CSV table of C-alpha atoms and ligand atoms in Angstrom, one decimal:
chain,number,residue,atom,x,y,z
B,1,MET,CA,108.6,115.0,80.7
B,2,GLU,CA,111.2,117.0,78.9
B,3,LEU,CA,109.0,118.4,75.6
B,4,VAL,CA,110.1,122.0,73.1
B,5,PHE,CA,109.1,125.2,73.7
B,6,ALA,CA,108.9,126.9,69.8
B,7,THR,CA,109.1,130.5,70.5
B,8,HIS,CA,112.2,133.2,69.6
B,9,ASN,CA,111.2,135.6,72.8
B,10,ARG,CA,112.7,135.2,75.5
B,11,HIS,CA,109.9,136.8,77.9
B,12,LYS,CA,107.8,134.0,77.0
B,13,LEU,CA,110.5,131.6,77.4
B,14,ALA,CA,111.4,132.7,80.6
B,15,GLU,CA,106.7,133.7,81.8
B,16,ILE,CA,106.7,129.5,80.8
B,17,THR,CA,109.7,127.5,82.5
B,18,ALA,CA,108.0,129.8,85.7
B,19,LEU,CA,104.8,128.4,84.8
B,20,ALA,CA,106.2,124.5,84.4
B,21,GLY,CA,107.3,123.5,88.3
B,22,SER,CA,109.4,120.4,88.2
B,23,LYS,CA,107.4,117.8,86.1
B,24,PHE,CA,108.2,119.4,82.5
B,25,ILE,CA,111.5,120.5,81.5
B,26,ILE,CA,111.4,123.4,78.9
B,27,LYS,CA,113.8,122.8,76.1
B,28,SER,CA,113.9,125.4,73.8
B,29,LEU,CA,115.3,126.7,70.7
B,30,ALA,CA,118.7,126.4,71.0
B,31,ASP,CA,118.6,123.7,73.1
B,32,ILE,CA,117.6,122.2,69.7
B,33,GLY,CA,120.1,124.5,67.4
B,34,PHE,CA,116.9,126.1,65.4
B,35,GLU,CA,117.7,128.6,64.9
B,36,GLY,CA,115.6,129.9,61.6
B,37,ASP,CA,112.6,131.9,61.2
B,38,ILE,CA,109.2,130.2,62.7
B,39,PRO,CA,106.7,131.6,59.9
B,40,GLU,CA,103.0,133.0,61.5
B,41,THR,CA,100.8,133.8,57.9
B,42,ALA,CA,97.6,132.0,59.0
B,43,ASP,CA,94.3,134.7,59.5
B,44,SER,CA,93.5,132.9,62.5
B,45,PHE,CA,96.0,132.3,66.7
B,46,LEU,CA,94.5,129.1,66.1
B,47,GLY,CA,96.4,129.4,62.3
B,48,ASN,CA,99.2,130.6,63.9
B,49,ALA,CA,100.0,128.6,66.1
B,50,ARG,CA,99.2,125.5,64.0
B,51,GLN,CA,102.3,126.9,62.4
B,52,LYS,CA,104.7,127.2,64.3
B,53,VAL,CA,104.3,124.3,66.3
B,54,GLN,CA,105.2,122.0,62.7
B,55,THR,CA,107.4,124.2,61.8
B,56,ILE,CA,109.9,122.6,64.7
B,57,TYR,CA,108.0,119.4,64.2
B,58,GLN,CA,109.7,118.9,60.9
B,59,TYR,CA,112.8,119.6,61.7
B,60,LYS,CA,113.3,118.2,65.0
B,61,PRO,CA,110.4,114.8,65.2
B,62,CYS,CA,109.8,115.7,69.2
B,63,ASN,CA,107.2,116.5,72.3
B,64,CYS,CA,106.7,120.3,71.0
B,65,PHE,CA,103.9,123.5,71.8
B,66,ALA,CA,103.9,127.1,70.2
B,67,ASP,CA,101.9,129.7,71.6
B,68,ASP,CA,100.0,132.1,69.4
B,69,THR,CA,99.0,135.3,71.5
B,70,GLY,CA,96.9,138.2,70.1
B,71,LEU,CA,95.6,141.9,71.5
B,72,VAL,CA,91.8,142.0,69.8
B,73,VAL,CA,90.3,145.6,70.8
B,74,GLU,CA,86.2,146.1,70.8
B,75,ALA,CA,87.1,149.4,69.5
B,76,LEU,CA,88.2,148.6,66.5
B,77,ASP,CA,86.4,145.9,65.6
B,78,GLY,CA,89.2,142.8,66.8
B,79,ARG,CA,92.3,144.9,65.7
B,80,PRO,CA,95.6,144.3,66.1
B,81,GLY,CA,93.9,140.4,66.3
B,82,VAL,CA,97.0,138.2,64.8
B,83,PHE,CA,98.5,141.3,63.5
B,84,SER,CA,99.0,142.0,66.7
B,85,ALA,CA,103.5,141.7,66.8
B,86,ARG,CA,104.2,143.9,63.3
B,87,TYR,CA,100.4,146.6,64.1
B,88,ALA,CA,102.5,149.4,63.4
B,89,GLY,CA,104.6,147.7,60.2
B,90,GLU,CA,106.9,145.6,59.1
B,91,ASN,CA,109.7,145.6,62.0
B,92,ALA,CA,107.3,147.6,64.9
B,93,THR,CA,109.1,147.2,68.1
B,94,TYR,CA,106.7,146.9,70.5
B,95,GLN,CA,106.7,150.9,71.4
B,96,ASP,CA,106.1,151.7,67.8
B,97,ASN,CA,102.7,149.2,68.7
B,98,VAL,CA,101.6,150.7,71.7
B,99,LYS,CA,102.1,154.2,70.2
B,100,LYS,CA,99.7,153.6,67.3
B,101,LEU,CA,97.0,151.5,69.4
B,102,LEU,CA,97.0,155.1,71.7
B,103,GLN,CA,96.9,156.7,69.1
B,104,GLU,CA,93.8,154.9,67.5
B,105,LEU,CA,92.2,154.9,70.7
B,106,GLU,CA,92.8,159.1,70.8
B,107,GLY,CA,89.1,160.0,71.7
B,108,ILE,CA,87.4,157.1,71.7
B,109,SER,CA,85.4,156.0,75.4
B,110,ASN,CA,85.2,152.2,74.7
B,111,ARG,CA,88.8,150.9,76.4
B,112,LYS,CA,87.6,147.3,76.0
B,113,ALA,CA,90.0,144.4,75.0
B,114,SER,CA,91.3,141.0,75.5
B,115,PHE,CA,93.9,138.9,75.3
B,116,ILE,CA,93.1,135.2,73.1
B,117,THR,CA,96.0,132.7,72.9
B,118,ILE,CA,96.5,129.8,71.0
B,119,VAL,CA,99.3,127.2,72.2
B,120,ALA,CA,99.5,124.0,70.0
B,121,LEU,CA,101.4,120.8,71.5
B,122,ILE,CA,102.5,118.1,68.9
B,123,LEU,CA,102.3,114.7,71.5
B,124,ASN,CA,103.4,111.4,70.3
B,125,GLY,CA,103.3,112.8,66.9
B,126,LYS,CA,99.2,113.9,67.5
B,127,GLU,CA,98.5,117.4,68.0
B,128,HIS,CA,96.0,118.8,71.1
B,129,PHE,CA,95.3,122.6,71.3
B,130,PHE,CA,94.5,124.9,73.7
B,131,GLU,CA,93.2,128.5,75.0
B,132,GLY,CA,93.3,130.9,77.5
B,133,ARG,CA,91.7,134.7,77.0
B,134,ILE,CA,91.9,137.6,79.2
B,135,ASP,CA,89.4,140.5,79.1
B,136,GLY,CA,90.5,143.9,80.6
B,137,GLU,CA,90.5,147.8,79.4
B,138,ILE,CA,93.7,150.1,77.5
B,139,ILE,CA,94.5,153.1,79.9
B,140,THR,CA,95.4,155.9,78.2
B,141,GLU,CA,99.1,156.2,79.1
B,142,GLN,CA,101.4,153.5,80.0
B,143,ARG,CA,102.9,152.4,83.4
B,144,GLY,CA,105.1,150.1,84.9
B,145,ASP,CA,108.4,148.6,83.3
B,146,LYS,CA,108.3,144.9,83.2
B,147,GLY,CA,106.7,142.2,81.0
B,148,PHE,CA,106.5,143.1,76.8
B,149,GLY,CA,104.0,143.7,74.2
B,150,TYR,CA,101.4,146.4,75.2
B,151,ASP,CA,101.4,145.1,78.7
B,152,PRO,CA,102.6,148.4,79.6
B,153,ILE,CA,98.5,149.3,78.8
B,154,PHE,CA,96.1,147.3,79.9
B,155,VAL,CA,94.4,146.4,82.8
B,156,PRO,CA,93.1,143.3,83.8
B,157,HIS,CA,89.3,143.6,84.0
B,158,LYS,CA,88.6,143.9,88.0
B,159,HIS,CA,92.7,145.3,88.9
B,160,ARG,CA,93.8,148.2,88.9
B,161,LEU,CA,98.0,147.0,87.6
B,162,THR,CA,98.7,146.9,84.0
B,163,PHE,CA,100.1,143.8,83.0
B,164,ALA,CA,103.9,146.0,83.1
B,165,GLU,CA,103.4,146.8,86.8
B,166,MET,CA,102.7,143.7,88.6
B,167,ASN,CA,106.1,141.0,89.2
B,168,ASP,CA,106.2,137.2,87.1
B,169,ASP,CA,103.5,135.6,89.3
B,170,GLU,CA,101.1,137.9,89.4
B,171,LYS,CA,100.8,138.0,86.1
B,172,ASN,CA,101.3,134.6,85.5
B,173,GLY,CA,98.6,133.3,87.6
B,174,MET,CA,96.2,135.4,85.2
B,175,SER,CA,97.3,135.9,82.3
B,176,HIS,CA,96.0,134.6,78.4
B,177,ARG,CA,99.2,132.6,77.8
B,178,GLY,CA,99.2,131.0,81.9
B,179,ILE,CA,96.1,130.3,81.6
B,180,ALA,CA,96.5,128.5,78.4
B,181,ILE,CA,99.6,126.5,79.7
B,182,LYS,CA,98.0,125.8,82.5
B,183,LYS,CA,96.0,123.6,80.4
B,184,MET,CA,98.3,122.4,78.5
B,185,PHE,CA,99.7,121.3,81.9
B,186,ASP,CA,96.7,120.1,83.1
B,187,PHE,CA,96.0,117.7,80.0
B,188,LEU,CA,99.4,116.1,79.7
B,189,SER,CA,99.5,115.4,83.7
B,190,HIS,CA,96.5,113.7,83.3
L,1,IMP,P1,103.6,136.2,69.4
L,1,IMP,O1,102.5,136.5,68.0
L,1,IMP,O2,101.7,135.1,69.7
L,1,IMP,O3,104.8,136.5,69.8
L,1,IMP,O4,102.3,138.2,69.9
L,1,IMP,C1,101.9,138.7,68.7
L,1,IMP,C2,102.4,140.4,69.9
L,1,IMP,O5,101.9,139.8,70.7
L,1,IMP,C3,103.6,140.4,70.8
L,1,IMP,O6,104.4,140.7,69.3
L,1,IMP,C4,103.5,141.6,71.7
L,1,IMP,O7,103.6,142.7,70.9
L,1,IMP,C5,101.7,140.5,72.0
L,1,IMP,N1,102.4,139.9,72.9
L,1,IMP,C6,101.3,138.4,73.3
L,1,IMP,N2,101.7,138.1,74.3
L,1,IMP,C7,101.7,139.5,75.2
L,1,IMP,C8,101.6,138.7,76.5
L,1,IMP,O8,101.9,138.3,77.4
L,1,IMP,N3,101.4,140.6,76.9
L,1,IMP,C9,101.8,141.9,76.7
L,1,IMP,N4,102.2,141.9,74.7
L,1,IMP,C10,101.5,140.2,74.0
């Protein structure tokens, strides 16, 4: 089965392609010739995932999916949440966002945080949603150079390595996006 993944993020594309196995062929936006921006202006992960997948479906009706992910920090009342990509400003880099978060948490002992992903799938014109979540902690300094985003400062519950210190299989096997995507693949397999 062919599925178009509505993302311009090459890290996400690599993660999902690795999880897909031989049953699913993951097509990128480049494969279908989509070069435009994908809006994400909703106020929830589900709203954004839906907006992303609908943008692609309107461009080319096909079986397609999108994810929206954010980091939810307990001591910050759930921030950065839906603003995870632009936490330090509109054109913020991953580093800018990580540094801002570390500054905001300076001196705060509650370091609990969770990554939450909603995957939106359009299959034969009908929408389906899948959720993945992983709880963990924000450490006080960056460790590791793999992954992307907030990976260097996130240590999953009951683990010692940050996501940025884990290899792809380790991260994908337990991550928010891995969990949500596996639910989608299970659904598609039945
Ligand atoms: P998006 O809107 O789903 O692309 O994700 C928003 C932001 O969340 C990204 O720009 C990253 O900063 C962060 N993010 C998403 N997924 C991950 C992940 O797996 N690890 C670390 N950060 C992530």
